[in-house]
Amino acid sequence: MNADSQIFSEDQLQLEIINGDPIEVRWLGKSVQRNPSQFIIPTLSDVMKRGSNENKMVVWDFTHLDYMNSSTITPVIKILETVKKGSGKIRLIYNKDKKWQDLSFSALRIFETKDGRIQVVGQ
């Protein structure tokens, strides 16, 4: 854990928030809850609000996530929709070599903006 970071966890999922420029959200463990929105939406909304207020890019790094169920994509999409309507900046990074991540996240490219405020990057 970095000096200026916080970990929020629920069940097997951890979100490590690293306060820098950009602000980074590392997704760790597994997201297996039936309704992960109750945990994910408030946590990510706070981070996105801080990013907007400080005019910083927020990076969601899914590359270390071991697994997520289909219920997890819903809060991710809800936050992306909110960011797209506002002025926030987000870069979602996933591991394209993990088949489940490539299938889940490549579809989110529909949220990308021409001005680069929203980026979905497989690496």
Coordinates of N, CA, C and O in Angstrom, one line a residue:
M1 N 0.8 -1.2 0.0 CA 0.0 0.0 0.0 C 0.9 1.2 0.0 O 1.8 1.3 0.8
N2 N 0.6 2.2 -0.9 CA 1.4 3.4 -0.9 C 1.1 4.3 0.3 O 0.1 4.2 0.9
A3 N 2.0 5.3 0.5 CA 1.8 6.2 1.6 C 0.5 7.0 1.5 O -0.1 7.2 2.6
D4 N 0.1 7.4 0.3 CA -1.1 8.2 0.2 C -2.2 7.3 -0.5 O -2.6 7.7 -1.6
S5 N -2.5 6.2 0.1 CA -3.6 5.4 -0.5 C -4.5 4.9 0.6 O -4.2 4.9 1.8
Q6 N -5.7 4.5 0.1 CA -6.7 3.9 1.0 C -7.2 2.6 0.4 O -7.3 2.6 -0.9
I7 N -7.6 1.7 1.2 CA -8.2 0.5 0.6 C -9.6 0.3 1.2 O -9.8 0.5 2.4
F8 N -10.5 0.2 0.3 CA -11.9 -0.1 0.6 C -12.2 -1.5 0.2 O -11.9 -1.9 -0.9
S9 N -12.8 -2.3 1.1 CA -13.0 -3.7 0.8 C -14.4 -4.1 1.2 O -14.9 -3.6 2.2
E10 N -14.9 -5.0 0.5 CA -16.2 -5.7 0.8 C -16.1 -7.1 0.3 O -15.8 -7.3 -0.9
D11 N -16.3 -8.1 1.1 CA -16.2 -9.5 0.7 C -14.8 -9.7 0.2 O -13.8 -9.4 0.8
Q12 N -14.7 -10.2 -1.0 CA -13.4 -10.5 -1.6 C -12.8 -9.4 -2.5 O -11.8 -9.6 -3.1
L13 N -13.5 -8.3 -2.6 CA -13.1 -7.3 -3.5 C -12.5 -6.1 -2.7 O -13.0 -5.7 -1.7
Q14 N -11.4 -5.6 -3.2 CA -10.7 -4.5 -2.7 C -10.5 -3.4 -3.7 O -10.1 -3.7 -4.9
L15 N -10.8 -2.2 -3.4 CA -10.5 -1.0 -4.3 C -9.4 -0.2 -3.5 O -9.7 0.3 -2.5
E16 N -8.2 -0.2 -4.1 CA -7.2 0.6 -3.5 C -7.1 1.9 -4.3 O -7.0 2.0 -5.5
I17 N -7.3 3.0 -3.5 CA -7.4 4.4 -4.1 C -6.0 5.0 -3.8 O -5.6 5.2 -2.7
I18 N -5.3 5.3 -4.9 CA -3.9 5.9 -4.8 C -4.1 7.4 -5.2 O -4.4 7.7 -6.4
N19 N -3.9 8.3 -4.2 CA -4.0 9.7 -4.5 C -2.8 10.3 -5.1 O -1.8 10.5 -4.4
G20 N -2.8 10.5 -6.4 CA -1.7 11.2 -7.1 C -2.3 11.9 -8.3 O -3.5 12.2 -8.3
D21 N -1.5 12.1 -9.3 CA -2.0 12.6 -10.5 C -1.5 11.8 -11.7 O -0.3 11.9 -12.0
P22 N -2.3 10.9 -12.2 CA -3.7 10.7 -12.0 C -4.0 10.0 -10.6 O -3.1 9.4 -10.0
I23 N -5.3 10.1 -10.3 CA -5.8 9.3 -9.1 C -6.0 7.9 -9.7 O -6.6 7.7 -10.7
E24 N -5.5 6.9 -8.9 CA -5.6 5.5 -9.4 C -6.5 4.7 -8.5 O -6.5 4.8 -7.3
V25 N -7.4 3.9 -9.2 CA -8.2 2.9 -8.4 C -7.8 1.5 -8.9 O -8.0 1.2 -10.1
R26 N -7.1 0.8 -8.0 CA -6.7 -0.6 -8.4 C -7.8 -1.5 -7.9 O -8.1 -1.5 -6.7
W27 N -8.3 -2.3 -8.8 CA -9.3 -3.4 -8.4 C -8.5 -4.6 -8.1 O -7.8 -5.1 -9.0
L28 N -8.7 -5.2 -6.9 CA -8.0 -6.3 -6.5 C -8.9 -7.4 -6.0 O -10.0 -7.1 -5.4
G29 N -8.5 -8.7 -6.1 CA -9.3 -9.8 -5.6 C -10.4 -10.2 -6.5 O -10.2 -10.3 -7.8
K30 N -11.6 -10.5 -6.0 CA -12.7 -11.0 -6.8 C -13.9 -10.2 -6.4 O -14.2 -10.0 -5.2
S31 N -14.8 -9.9 -7.4 CA -16.1 -9.3 -7.2 C -17.1 -10.4 -7.4 O -17.4 -10.7 -8.6
V32 N -17.6 -10.9 -6.3 CA -18.6 -12.0 -6.5 C -19.9 -11.8 -5.8 O -20.8 -12.6 -5.8
Q33 N -20.1 -10.5 -5.4 CA -21.4 -10.2 -4.7 C -22.6 -10.2 -5.6 O -22.4 -9.9 -6.8
R34 N -23.7 -10.4 -5.1 CA -24.9 -10.4 -5.9 C -25.3 -9.0 -6.3 O -25.8 -8.7 -7.3
N35 N -25.1 -8.0 -5.3 CA -25.4 -6.6 -5.6 C -24.2 -5.8 -5.2 O -24.2 -5.1 -4.2
P36 N -23.2 -5.8 -6.0 CA -22.0 -5.0 -5.7 C -22.1 -3.5 -5.8 O -21.3 -2.7 -5.3
S37 N -23.2 -3.0 -6.4 CA -23.4 -1.6 -6.6 C -23.4 -0.8 -5.3 O -23.0 0.3 -5.2
Q38 N -24.0 -1.5 -4.2 CA -24.0 -0.8 -2.9 C -22.7 -0.4 -2.4 O -22.5 0.6 -1.6
F39 N -21.7 -1.2 -2.8 CA -20.3 -0.9 -2.3 C -19.5 0.0 -3.4 O -18.9 1.0 -3.1
I40 N -19.7 -0.4 -4.7 CA -18.9 0.2 -5.7 C -19.3 1.6 -6.1 O -18.5 2.5 -6.2
I41 N -20.6 1.8 -6.2 CA -21.1 3.2 -6.7 C -20.7 4.3 -5.7 O -20.1 5.3 -6.1
P42 N -20.9 4.2 -4.4 CA -20.5 5.3 -3.5 C -19.0 5.5 -3.5 O -18.5 6.6 -3.5
T43 N -18.3 4.4 -3.5 CA -16.8 4.5 -3.4 C -16.3 5.2 -4.7 O -15.5 6.2 -4.6
L44 N -16.7 4.7 -5.9 CA -16.2 5.3 -7.1 C -16.8 6.7 -7.4 O -16.1 7.6 -7.9
S45 N -18.0 7.0 -6.9 CA -18.6 8.3 -7.1 C -17.7 9.4 -6.4 O -17.5 10.4 -6.9
D46 N -17.3 9.0 -5.1 CA -16.5 9.9 -4.4 C -15.2 10.2 -5.1 O -14.7 11.3 -5.1
V47 N -14.5 9.1 -5.6 CA -13.3 9.3 -6.3 C -13.4 10.1 -7.5 O -12.6 11.0 -7.8
M48 N -14.5 9.9 -8.3 CA -14.7 10.6 -9.5 C -15.0 12.1 -9.2 O -14.6 13.0 -10.0
K49 N -15.7 12.4 -8.2 CA -16.0 13.8 -7.8 C -14.7 14.5 -7.4 O -14.5 15.6 -7.8
R50 N -13.8 13.8 -6.7 CA -12.5 14.4 -6.3 C -11.7 14.6 -7.6 O -11.1 15.7 -7.7
G51 N -11.7 13.7 -8.5 CA -11.0 13.9 -9.8 C -11.5 15.1 -10.5 O -10.7 15.9 -11.0
S52 N -12.8 15.2 -10.6 CA -13.4 16.4 -11.3 C -13.0 17.7 -10.6 O -12.6 18.7 -11.3
N53 N -13.1 17.7 -9.3 CA -12.8 18.9 -8.5 C -11.4 19.4 -8.7 O -11.1 20.5 -8.7
E54 N -10.5 18.4 -8.7 CA -9.1 18.6 -8.8 C -8.6 18.6 -10.3 O -7.4 18.7 -10.5
N55 N -9.5 18.4 -11.2 CA -9.2 18.4 -12.7 C -8.1 17.3 -13.0 O -7.1 17.6 -13.7
K56 N -8.3 16.1 -12.4 CA -7.3 15.0 -12.6 C -8.0 13.9 -13.3 O -9.2 13.6 -13.1
M57 N -7.2 13.2 -14.1 CA -7.7 11.9 -14.7 C -7.8 10.9 -13.5 O -7.0 10.9 -12.6
V58 N -8.8 10.0 -13.6 CA -8.9 8.9 -12.7 C -8.7 7.7 -13.5 O -9.3 7.5 -14.5
V59 N -7.8 6.8 -13.1 CA -7.5 5.6 -13.7 C -8.1 4.4 -13.0 O -7.8 4.3 -11.8
W60 N -8.9 3.6 -13.6 CA -9.5 2.4 -13.0 C -8.6 1.3 -13.6 O -8.7 1.0 -14.8
D61 N -7.8 0.6 -12.7 CA -6.9 -0.4 -13.2 C -7.5 -1.8 -12.8 O -7.5 -2.2 -11.6
F62 N -8.0 -2.5 -13.8 CA -8.6 -3.8 -13.5 C -7.6 -5.0 -13.8 O -8.0 -6.1 -13.6
T63 N -6.4 -4.7 -14.1 CA -5.4 -5.7 -14.6 C -5.1 -6.7 -13.5 O -4.7 -7.8 -13.8
H64 N -5.2 -6.3 -12.2 CA -4.9 -7.3 -11.1 C -6.2 -7.9 -10.5 O -6.1 -8.7 -9.6
L65 N -7.3 -7.7 -11.1 CA -8.6 -8.3 -10.7 C -8.6 -9.7 -11.1 O -8.4 -10.0 -12.3
D66 N -8.9 -10.7 -10.2 CA -8.9 -12.1 -10.5 C -10.2 -12.5 -11.2 O -10.2 -13.4 -12.1
Y67 N -11.3 -11.9 -10.8 CA -12.6 -12.3 -11.3 C -13.6 -11.3 -11.0 O -13.6 -10.7 -9.9
M68 N -14.6 -11.2 -11.8 CA -15.8 -10.4 -11.5 C -17.0 -11.1 -12.1 O -17.0 -11.5 -13.2
N69 N -18.1 -11.1 -11.3 CA -19.3 -11.7 -11.9 C -20.1 -10.7 -12.8 O -19.7 -9.5 -12.8
S70 N -21.1 -11.1 -13.4 CA -21.8 -10.2 -14.4 C -22.5 -9.0 -13.7 O -22.7 -8.0 -14.3
S71 N -22.8 -9.2 -12.4 CA -23.4 -8.1 -11.6 C -22.5 -6.9 -11.4 O -22.9 -5.8 -11.2
T72 N -21.2 -7.1 -11.6 CA -20.2 -6.0 -11.3 C -20.2 -5.0 -12.4 O -19.9 -3.9 -12.2
I73 N -20.5 -5.4 -13.6 CA -20.4 -4.5 -14.8 C -21.5 -3.4 -14.7 O -21.2 -2.3 -15.2
T74 N -22.6 -3.7 -14.0 CA -23.7 -2.7 -13.9 C -23.2 -1.4 -13.2 O -23.4 -0.3 -13.8
P75 N -22.6 -1.5 -12.0 CA -22.1 -0.2 -11.4 C -21.0 0.5 -12.2 O -21.0 1.7 -12.3
V76 N -20.2 -0.3 -12.9 CA -19.1 0.3 -13.7 C -19.8 1.1 -14.8 O -19.4 2.2 -15.1
I77 N -20.8 0.5 -15.5 CA -21.5 1.2 -16.6 C -22.2 2.5 -16.1 O -22.2 3.5 -16.7
K78 N -22.8 2.4 -14.9 CA -23.6 3.5 -14.3 C -22.6 4.7 -14.1 O -22.9 5.8 -14.4
I79 N -21.4 4.4 -13.5 CA -20.5 5.5 -13.3 C -20.0 6.1 -14.6 O -19.8 7.3 -14.8
L80 N -19.7 5.2 -15.6 CA -19.2 5.7 -16.9 C -20.3 6.6 -17.6 O -19.9 7.6 -18.2
E81 N -21.6 6.2 -17.4 CA -22.6 7.0 -18.0 C -22.6 8.4 -17.3 O -22.8 9.4 -18.0
T82 N -22.5 8.4 -16.0 CA -22.4 9.7 -15.3 C -21.3 10.6 -15.7 O -21.4 11.8 -15.9
V83 N -20.1 9.9 -15.8 CA -18.9 10.7 -16.2 C -19.0 11.2 -17.6 O -18.7 12.4 -17.9
K84 N -19.6 10.4 -18.5 CA -19.8 10.9 -19.9 C -20.7 12.2 -20.0 O -20.4 13.0 -20.8
K85 N -21.7 12.3 -19.1 CA -22.5 13.4 -19.1 C -21.9 14.7 -18.4 O -22.3 15.8 -18.7
G86 N -20.9 14.4 -17.6 CA -20.2 15.5 -16.9 C -18.9 15.9 -17.5 O -18.8 15.9 -18.7
S87 N -18.0 16.3 -16.6 CA -16.7 16.8 -17.1 C -15.5 15.9 -16.6 O -14.4 16.3 -16.8
G88 N -15.8 14.8 -16.0 CA -14.7 14.0 -15.4 C -13.9 13.3 -16.5 O -14.3 13.2 -17.7
K89 N -12.7 12.8 -16.1 CA -11.8 12.1 -17.0 C -11.5 10.8 -16.4 O -11.1 10.7 -15.2
I90 N -11.6 9.7 -17.2 CA -11.4 8.4 -16.7 C -10.7 7.5 -17.8 O -11.0 7.6 -19.0
R91 N -9.7 6.8 -17.3 CA -9.1 5.8 -18.2 C -9.2 4.4 -17.5 O -8.8 4.2 -16.4
L92 N -9.9 3.5 -18.2 CA -10.2 2.2 -17.7 C -9.1 1.3 -18.4 O -9.0 1.2 -19.6
I93 N -8.3 0.6 -17.5 CA -7.3 -0.3 -18.1 C -7.6 -1.7 -17.7 O -7.9 -2.0 -16.5
Y94 N -7.5 -2.6 -18.7 CA -7.8 -4.0 -18.4 C -6.7 -4.9 -19.0 O -5.9 -4.4 -19.9
N95 N -6.6 -6.1 -18.6 CA -5.6 -7.1 -19.2 C -6.3 -7.8 -20.3 O -7.1 -8.7 -20.1
K96 N -5.9 -7.5 -21.6 CA -6.5 -8.1 -22.7 C -6.1 -9.6 -22.9 O -6.7 -10.3 -23.7
D97 N -5.1 -10.0 -22.2 CA -4.7 -11.4 -22.2 C -5.6 -12.3 -21.3 O -5.6 -13.5 -21.5
K98 N -6.3 -11.7 -20.4 CA -7.3 -12.5 -19.6 C -8.6 -12.4 -20.4 O -9.2 -11.4 -20.6
K99 N -9.0 -13.6 -21.0 CA -10.2 -13.6 -21.9 C -11.4 -13.0 -21.3 O -12.1 -12.2 -21.9
W100 N -11.7 -13.3 -20.0 CA -12.9 -12.7 -19.4 C -12.8 -11.2 -19.3 O -13.9 -10.5 -19.4
Q101 N -11.6 -10.6 -19.1 CA -11.5 -9.2 -19.0 C -11.7 -8.6 -20.4 O -12.4 -7.6 -20.6
D102 N -11.1 -9.2 -21.4 CA -11.2 -8.7 -22.8 C -12.7 -8.7 -23.2 O -13.2 -7.7 -23.8
L103 N -13.4 -9.7 -22.9 CA -14.9 -9.8 -23.2 C -15.7 -8.7 -22.5 O -16.5 -8.1 -23.1
S104 N -15.4 -8.6 -21.2 CA -16.2 -7.6 -20.4 C -15.9 -6.2 -20.8 O -16.8 -5.4 -20.9
F105 N -14.6 -5.9 -20.9 CA -14.2 -4.5 -21.0 C -14.1 -3.9 -22.4 O -14.3 -2.7 -22.6
S106 N -13.8 -4.8 -23.4 CA -13.7 -4.2 -24.8 C -15.1 -3.7 -25.2 O -15.2 -2.7 -26.0
A107 N -16.2 -4.2 -24.7 CA -17.5 -3.7 -25.0 C -17.8 -2.3 -24.5 O -18.6 -1.6 -24.9
L108 N -17.0 -1.9 -23.4 CA -17.2 -0.6 -22.8 C -16.6 0.5 -23.7 O -16.7 1.7 -23.4
R109 N -15.9 0.2 -24.8 CA -15.4 1.2 -25.7 C -16.5 2.1 -26.2 O -16.2 3.2 -26.7
I110 N -17.7 1.7 -26.2 CA -18.8 2.6 -26.6 C -18.9 3.9 -25.8 O -19.5 4.8 -26.2
F111 N -18.3 3.8 -24.6 CA -18.3 5.0 -23.7 C -17.2 6.0 -24.0 O -17.2 7.1 -23.5
E112 N -16.2 5.6 -24.9 CA -15.1 6.5 -25.2 C -15.6 7.8 -25.8 O -16.5 7.8 -26.6
T113 N -14.9 8.8 -25.5 CA -15.2 10.2 -26.0 C -14.1 10.6 -27.0 O -13.0 10.3 -26.8
K114 N -14.5 11.4 -28.0 CA -13.6 11.9 -29.0 C -12.5 12.8 -28.3 O -11.4 12.8 -28.8
D115 N -12.9 13.5 -27.2 CA -11.9 14.4 -26.6 C -11.0 13.6 -25.6 O -10.1 14.3 -25.0
G116 N -11.1 12.3 -25.5 CA -10.2 11.5 -24.7 C -10.6 11.5 -23.2 O -9.8 11.0 -22.4
R117 N -11.7 12.1 -22.8 CA -12.1 12.2 -21.4 C -12.3 10.8 -20.9 O -12.1 10.5 -19.7
I118 N -12.9 9.9 -21.7 CA -13.1 8.5 -21.3 C -12.3 7.6 -22.3 O -12.5 7.7 -23.5
Q119 N -11.4 6.8 -21.7 CA -10.6 5.9 -22.5 C -10.8 4.5 -21.9 O -10.8 4.3 -20.7
V120 N -10.8 3.5 -22.8 CA -10.9 2.1 -22.4 C -9.7 1.4 -23.1 O -9.6 1.4 -24.3
V121 N -8.7 1.0 -22.3 CA -7.4 0.5 -22.8 C -7.1 -0.9 -22.4 O -7.1 -1.2 -21.2
G122 N -7.0 -1.8 -23.4 CA -6.5 -3.1 -23.1 C -5.0 -3.2 -23.3 O -4.5 -2.7 -24.2
Q123 N -4.3 -3.8 -22.3 CA -2.9 -3.9 -22.4 C -2.3 -5.2 -22.0 O -3.1 -6.0 -21.5

